[in-house]
Coordinates of C-alpha atoms in Angstrom, one line a residue:
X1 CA 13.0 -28.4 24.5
X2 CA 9.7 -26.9 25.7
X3 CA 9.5 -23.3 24.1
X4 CA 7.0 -20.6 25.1
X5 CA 7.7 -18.1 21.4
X6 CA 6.5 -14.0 22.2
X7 CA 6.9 -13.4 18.5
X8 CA 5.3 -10.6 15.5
X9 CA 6.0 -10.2 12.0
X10 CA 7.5 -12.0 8.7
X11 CA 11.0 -13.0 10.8
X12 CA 9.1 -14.1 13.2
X13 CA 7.3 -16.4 10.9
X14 CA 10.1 -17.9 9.0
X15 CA 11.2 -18.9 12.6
X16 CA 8.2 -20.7 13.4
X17 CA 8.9 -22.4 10.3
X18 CA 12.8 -23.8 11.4
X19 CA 11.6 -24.7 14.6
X20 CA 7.8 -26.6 14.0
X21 CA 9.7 -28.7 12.2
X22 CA 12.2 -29.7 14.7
X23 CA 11.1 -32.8 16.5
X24 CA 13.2 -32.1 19.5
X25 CA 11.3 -28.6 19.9
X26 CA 8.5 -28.6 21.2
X27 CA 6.2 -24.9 20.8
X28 CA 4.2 -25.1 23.9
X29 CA 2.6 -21.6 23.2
X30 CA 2.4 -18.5 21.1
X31 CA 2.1 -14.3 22.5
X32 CA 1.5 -12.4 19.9
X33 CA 1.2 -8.8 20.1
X34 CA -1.5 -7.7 22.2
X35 CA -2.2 -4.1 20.5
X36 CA -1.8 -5.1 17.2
X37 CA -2.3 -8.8 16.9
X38 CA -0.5 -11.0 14.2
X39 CA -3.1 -12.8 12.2
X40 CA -0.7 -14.9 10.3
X41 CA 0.8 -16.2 13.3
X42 CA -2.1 -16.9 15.1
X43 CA -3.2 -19.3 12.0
X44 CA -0.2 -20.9 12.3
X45 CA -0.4 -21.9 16.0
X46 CA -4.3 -23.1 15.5
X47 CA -2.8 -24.6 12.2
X48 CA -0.7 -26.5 14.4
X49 CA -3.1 -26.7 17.5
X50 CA -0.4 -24.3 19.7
X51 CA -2.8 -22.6 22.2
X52 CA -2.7 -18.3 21.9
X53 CA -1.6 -16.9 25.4
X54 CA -2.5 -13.5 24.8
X55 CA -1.5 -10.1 27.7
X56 CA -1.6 -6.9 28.1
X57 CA 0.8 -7.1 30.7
X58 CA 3.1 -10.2 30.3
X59 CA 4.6 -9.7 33.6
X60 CA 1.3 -9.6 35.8
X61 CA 0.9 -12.7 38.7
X62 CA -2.0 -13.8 36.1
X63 CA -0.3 -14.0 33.3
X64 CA 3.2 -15.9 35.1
X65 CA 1.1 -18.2 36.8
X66 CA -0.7 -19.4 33.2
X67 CA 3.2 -19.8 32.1
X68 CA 4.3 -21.8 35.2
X69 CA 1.9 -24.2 33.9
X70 CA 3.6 -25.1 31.0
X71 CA 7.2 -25.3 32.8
X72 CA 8.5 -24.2 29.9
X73 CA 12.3 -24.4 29.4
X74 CA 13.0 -21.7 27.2
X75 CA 11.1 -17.9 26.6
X76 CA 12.1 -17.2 22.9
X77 CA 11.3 -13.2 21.8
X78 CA 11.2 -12.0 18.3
X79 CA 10.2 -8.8 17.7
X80 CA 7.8 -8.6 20.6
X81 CA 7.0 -5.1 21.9
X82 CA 6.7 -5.7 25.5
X83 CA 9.4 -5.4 28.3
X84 CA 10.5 -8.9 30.4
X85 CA 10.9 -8.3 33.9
X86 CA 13.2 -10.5 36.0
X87 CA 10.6 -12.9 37.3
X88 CA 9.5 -13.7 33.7
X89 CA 13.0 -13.7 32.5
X90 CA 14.0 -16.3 34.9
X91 CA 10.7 -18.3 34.8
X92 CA 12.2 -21.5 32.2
X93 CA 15.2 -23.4 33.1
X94 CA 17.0 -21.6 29.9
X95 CA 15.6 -18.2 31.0
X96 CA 14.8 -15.8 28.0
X97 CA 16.4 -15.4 24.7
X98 CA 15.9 -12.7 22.7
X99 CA 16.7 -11.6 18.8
X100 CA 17.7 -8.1 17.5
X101 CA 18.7 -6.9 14.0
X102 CA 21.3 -4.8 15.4
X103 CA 25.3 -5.3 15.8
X104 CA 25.2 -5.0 19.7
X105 CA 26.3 -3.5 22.0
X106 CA 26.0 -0.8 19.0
X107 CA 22.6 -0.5 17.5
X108 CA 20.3 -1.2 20.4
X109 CA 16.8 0.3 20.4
X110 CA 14.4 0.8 17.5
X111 CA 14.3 1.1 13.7
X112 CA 17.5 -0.5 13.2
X113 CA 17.9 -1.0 9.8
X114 CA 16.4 2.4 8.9
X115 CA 19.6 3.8 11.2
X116 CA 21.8 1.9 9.8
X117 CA 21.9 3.1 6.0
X118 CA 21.3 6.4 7.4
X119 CA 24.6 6.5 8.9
X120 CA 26.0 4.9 6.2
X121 CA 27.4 1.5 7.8
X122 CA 28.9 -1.3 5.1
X123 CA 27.6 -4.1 7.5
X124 CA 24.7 -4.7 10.2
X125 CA 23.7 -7.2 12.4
X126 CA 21.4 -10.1 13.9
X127 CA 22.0 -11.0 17.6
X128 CA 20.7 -13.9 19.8
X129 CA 21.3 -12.8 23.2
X130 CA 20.1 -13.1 26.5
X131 CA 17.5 -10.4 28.1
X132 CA 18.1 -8.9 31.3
X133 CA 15.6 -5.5 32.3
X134 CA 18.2 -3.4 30.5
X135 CA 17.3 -2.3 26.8
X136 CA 19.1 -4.7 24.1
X137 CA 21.9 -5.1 26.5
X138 CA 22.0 -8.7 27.7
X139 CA 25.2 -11.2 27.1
X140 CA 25.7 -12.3 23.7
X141 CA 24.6 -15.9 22.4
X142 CA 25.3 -15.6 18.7
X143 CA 26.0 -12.8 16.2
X144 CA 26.2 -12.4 12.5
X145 CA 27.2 -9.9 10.4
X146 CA 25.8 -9.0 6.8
X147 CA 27.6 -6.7 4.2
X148 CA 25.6 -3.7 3.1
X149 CA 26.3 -2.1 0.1
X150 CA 25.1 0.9 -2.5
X151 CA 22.9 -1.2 -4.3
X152 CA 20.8 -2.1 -0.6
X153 CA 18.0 0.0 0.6
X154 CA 15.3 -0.5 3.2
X155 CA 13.6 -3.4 1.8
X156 CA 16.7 -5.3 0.4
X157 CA 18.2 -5.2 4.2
X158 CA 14.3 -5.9 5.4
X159 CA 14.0 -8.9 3.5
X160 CA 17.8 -10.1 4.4
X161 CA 17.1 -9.8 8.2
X162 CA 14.0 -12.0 7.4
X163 CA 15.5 -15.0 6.9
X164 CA 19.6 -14.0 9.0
X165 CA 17.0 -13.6 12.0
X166 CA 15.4 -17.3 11.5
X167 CA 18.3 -18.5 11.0
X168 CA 20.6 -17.2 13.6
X169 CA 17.7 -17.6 16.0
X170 CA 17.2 -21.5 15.9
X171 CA 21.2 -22.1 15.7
X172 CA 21.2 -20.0 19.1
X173 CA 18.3 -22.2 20.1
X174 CA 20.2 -25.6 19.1
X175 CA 23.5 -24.2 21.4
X176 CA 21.3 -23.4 23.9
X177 CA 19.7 -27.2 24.0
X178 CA 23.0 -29.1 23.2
X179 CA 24.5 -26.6 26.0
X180 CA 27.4 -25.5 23.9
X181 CA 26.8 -21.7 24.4
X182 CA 29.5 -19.0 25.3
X183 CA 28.2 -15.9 25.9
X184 CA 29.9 -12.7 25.2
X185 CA 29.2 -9.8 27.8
X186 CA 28.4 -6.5 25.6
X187 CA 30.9 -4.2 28.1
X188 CA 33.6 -6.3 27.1
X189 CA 32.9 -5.5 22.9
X190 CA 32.2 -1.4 24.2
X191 CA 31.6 0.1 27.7
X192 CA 29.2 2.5 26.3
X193 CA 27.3 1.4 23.2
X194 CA 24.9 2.7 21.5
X195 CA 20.8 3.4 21.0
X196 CA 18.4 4.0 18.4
X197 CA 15.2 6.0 19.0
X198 CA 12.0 5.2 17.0
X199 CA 11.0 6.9 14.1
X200 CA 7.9 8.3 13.8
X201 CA 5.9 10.6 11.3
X202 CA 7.7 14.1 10.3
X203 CA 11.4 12.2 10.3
X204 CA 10.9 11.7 7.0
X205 CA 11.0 14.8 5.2
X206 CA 14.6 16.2 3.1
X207 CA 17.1 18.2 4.8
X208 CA 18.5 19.5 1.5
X209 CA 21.4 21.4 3.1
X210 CA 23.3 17.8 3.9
X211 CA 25.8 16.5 1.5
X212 CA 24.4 13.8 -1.1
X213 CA 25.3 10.8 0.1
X214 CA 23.9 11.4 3.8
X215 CA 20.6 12.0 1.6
X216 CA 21.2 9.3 -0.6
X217 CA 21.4 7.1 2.7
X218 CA 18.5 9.0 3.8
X219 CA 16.2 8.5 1.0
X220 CA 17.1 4.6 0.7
X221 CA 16.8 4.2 4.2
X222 CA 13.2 5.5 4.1
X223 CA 12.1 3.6 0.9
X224 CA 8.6 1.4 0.7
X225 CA 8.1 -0.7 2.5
X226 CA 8.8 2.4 4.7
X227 CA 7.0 5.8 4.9
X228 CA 9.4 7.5 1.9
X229 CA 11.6 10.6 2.3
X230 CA 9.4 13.6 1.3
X231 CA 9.9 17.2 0.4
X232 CA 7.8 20.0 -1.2
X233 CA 7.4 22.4 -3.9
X234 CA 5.2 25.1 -3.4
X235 CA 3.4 23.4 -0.7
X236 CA 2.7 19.9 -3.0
X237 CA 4.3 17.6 -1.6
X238 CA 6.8 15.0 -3.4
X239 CA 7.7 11.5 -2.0
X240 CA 10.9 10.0 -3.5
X241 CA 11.7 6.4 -3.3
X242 CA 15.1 6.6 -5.0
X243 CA 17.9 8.3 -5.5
X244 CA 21.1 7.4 -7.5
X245 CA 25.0 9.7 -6.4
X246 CA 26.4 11.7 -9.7
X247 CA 29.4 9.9 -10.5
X248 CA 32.2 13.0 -10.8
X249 CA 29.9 15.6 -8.9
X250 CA 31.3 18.4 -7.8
X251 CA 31.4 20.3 -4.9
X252 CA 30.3 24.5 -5.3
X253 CA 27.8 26.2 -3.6
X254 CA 24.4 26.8 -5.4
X255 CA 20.8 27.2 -3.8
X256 CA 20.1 23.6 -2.2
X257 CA 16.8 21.7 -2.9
X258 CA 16.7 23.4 -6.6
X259 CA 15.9 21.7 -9.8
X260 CA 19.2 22.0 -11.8
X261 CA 18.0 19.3 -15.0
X262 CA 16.0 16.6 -15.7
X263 CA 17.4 13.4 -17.0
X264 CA 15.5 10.0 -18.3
X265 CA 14.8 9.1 -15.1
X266 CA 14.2 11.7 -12.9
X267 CA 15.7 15.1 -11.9
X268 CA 18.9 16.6 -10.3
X269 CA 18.5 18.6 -7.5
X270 CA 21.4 20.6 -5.7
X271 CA 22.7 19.4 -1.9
X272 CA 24.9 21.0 0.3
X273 CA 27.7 19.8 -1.1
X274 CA 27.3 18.4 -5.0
X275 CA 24.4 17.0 -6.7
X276 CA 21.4 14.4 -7.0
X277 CA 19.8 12.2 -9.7
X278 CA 16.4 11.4 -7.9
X279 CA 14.8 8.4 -10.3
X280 CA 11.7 7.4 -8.1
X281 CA 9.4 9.7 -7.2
X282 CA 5.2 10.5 -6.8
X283 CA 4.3 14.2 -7.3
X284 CA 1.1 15.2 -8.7
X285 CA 2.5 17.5 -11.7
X286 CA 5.0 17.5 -13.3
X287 CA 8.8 18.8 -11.9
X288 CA 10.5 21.9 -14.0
X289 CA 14.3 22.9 -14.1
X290 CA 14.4 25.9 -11.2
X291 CA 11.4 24.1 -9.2
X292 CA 12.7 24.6 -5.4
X293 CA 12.1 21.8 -3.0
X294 CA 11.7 22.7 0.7
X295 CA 11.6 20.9 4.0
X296 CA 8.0 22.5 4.5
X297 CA 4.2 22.9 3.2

């Protein structure tokens, strides 16, 4: 099977991986990101003498007519940042293929995993599905789930979806070439759905009037390799990595974002609700019993 891959990133790699070694797969090319180009991958296609078709506009009549001359068979996306029109989408015999670390129909859009422990889901997952110009919405070829639990943060889930997108990827890829696939249409799982925005800088800082888990979710939803949940005291500002739920807390209402003790780790603070241990933190000087963190400088 003759694949043109539109690929970035570490799950994108591990893919490469799965399917290089495939002797019935056959890489014709590799896009990479045109803005922000991925070096790694790039090595690996002249590695493995794969020529580098690089756009700014995949969908111009330049571009298709340099893919018409592979006659490819399949288009295979993973975590590429540019939108397939319907001439590109239909341009291989397989048409285009796309992978997302989201449970769709819910969890379309951006920053998945991020949203995910913010709103405190138990599972998430990787989907193979087919693109149409819609955002994340095409029929289903495969799906997995993956439990998520207390102990996961940011990276933990990062690292999972690594290797569940390689993997759930080239099984799609081997249904799709043994022509075994049954697609599931997202309107019949939910009419509606759901989408994520992107995150970008200033969605990171503490809203200390939640309760302490949607922080706790917040703060290990934001962890490195992320951008950190931050806060303030007197206009310093304090990035926290971690944060660990009082066992027993209870609820009573006190001023929020204070300092009430320090343990061996870190420091309790007061929510809107109970009380939490932070244990990872960066603050230039050093955090006192009555400190007051703040959502500003």
């Amino acid at each position: 099977m003759r694949i043109g891959y539109f690929a970035d990133g570490p799950w994108a790699h591990k893919a490469f991986e799965k399917i290089i070694t495939d002797d019935s797969m056959e890489i014709q090319f590799i896009t990479v990101r045109y803005d922000k180009q991925d070096a790694e991958l790039i090595r690996r296609a002249k590695e493995n003498h794969i020529p580098v078709e690089l756009s700014s506009n995949i969908n111009s009549e330049e571009f298709i007519g340099r893919m018409k001359l592979y006659d490819p068979e399949l288009f295979v996306s993973m975590s590429f940042n540019q939108i397939f029109k319907t001439e590109m989408i239909n341009l291989p015999k397989y048409k285009t293929i796309n992978c997302h670390a989201g449970k769709l129909p819910f969890y379309r859009g951006r920053n998945i995993l991020n949203w995910a422990l913010i709103n405190d889901e138990k599972e998430f997952g990787i989907t193979v599905h087919y693109l149409d110009e819609g955002i994340d919405t095409g029929d289903i070829i495969l799906q997995e789930v993956y439990p998520i639990t207390d102990e996961d943060d940011y990276n933990t889930l990062l690292n999972r979806a690594y290797d569940g997108c390689a993997d759930v990827l080239y099984r799609a890829m081997k249904m799709i070439q043994n022509e075994e696939v049954k697609t599931i249409r997202q309107n019949d799982i939910d009419p509606v759905g759901m989408y994520c925005g992107m995150r970008k800088a200033g969605d990171e800082v503490i809203d200390w009037g939640e309760s302490s888990r949607e922080i706790f979710n917040f703060i290990r939803a934001l962890c490195t390799p992320g951008p950190q949940a931050v806060s303030w005291i007197n206009g310093k500002k304090v990035s926290i990595n971690r944060a660990r739920m009082v066992p027993g807390a209870h609820a009573y209402k006190n001023i929020i974002g204070q300092v009430m003790g320090k343990t061996r780790e870190g420091f309790i603070i007061k929510t809107g609700d109970t009380i939490l241990e932070i244990i990872e933190y960066t603050y230039d000087g050093k955090i006192r019993v009555g400190d007051r963190l703040t959502d500003h400088e």
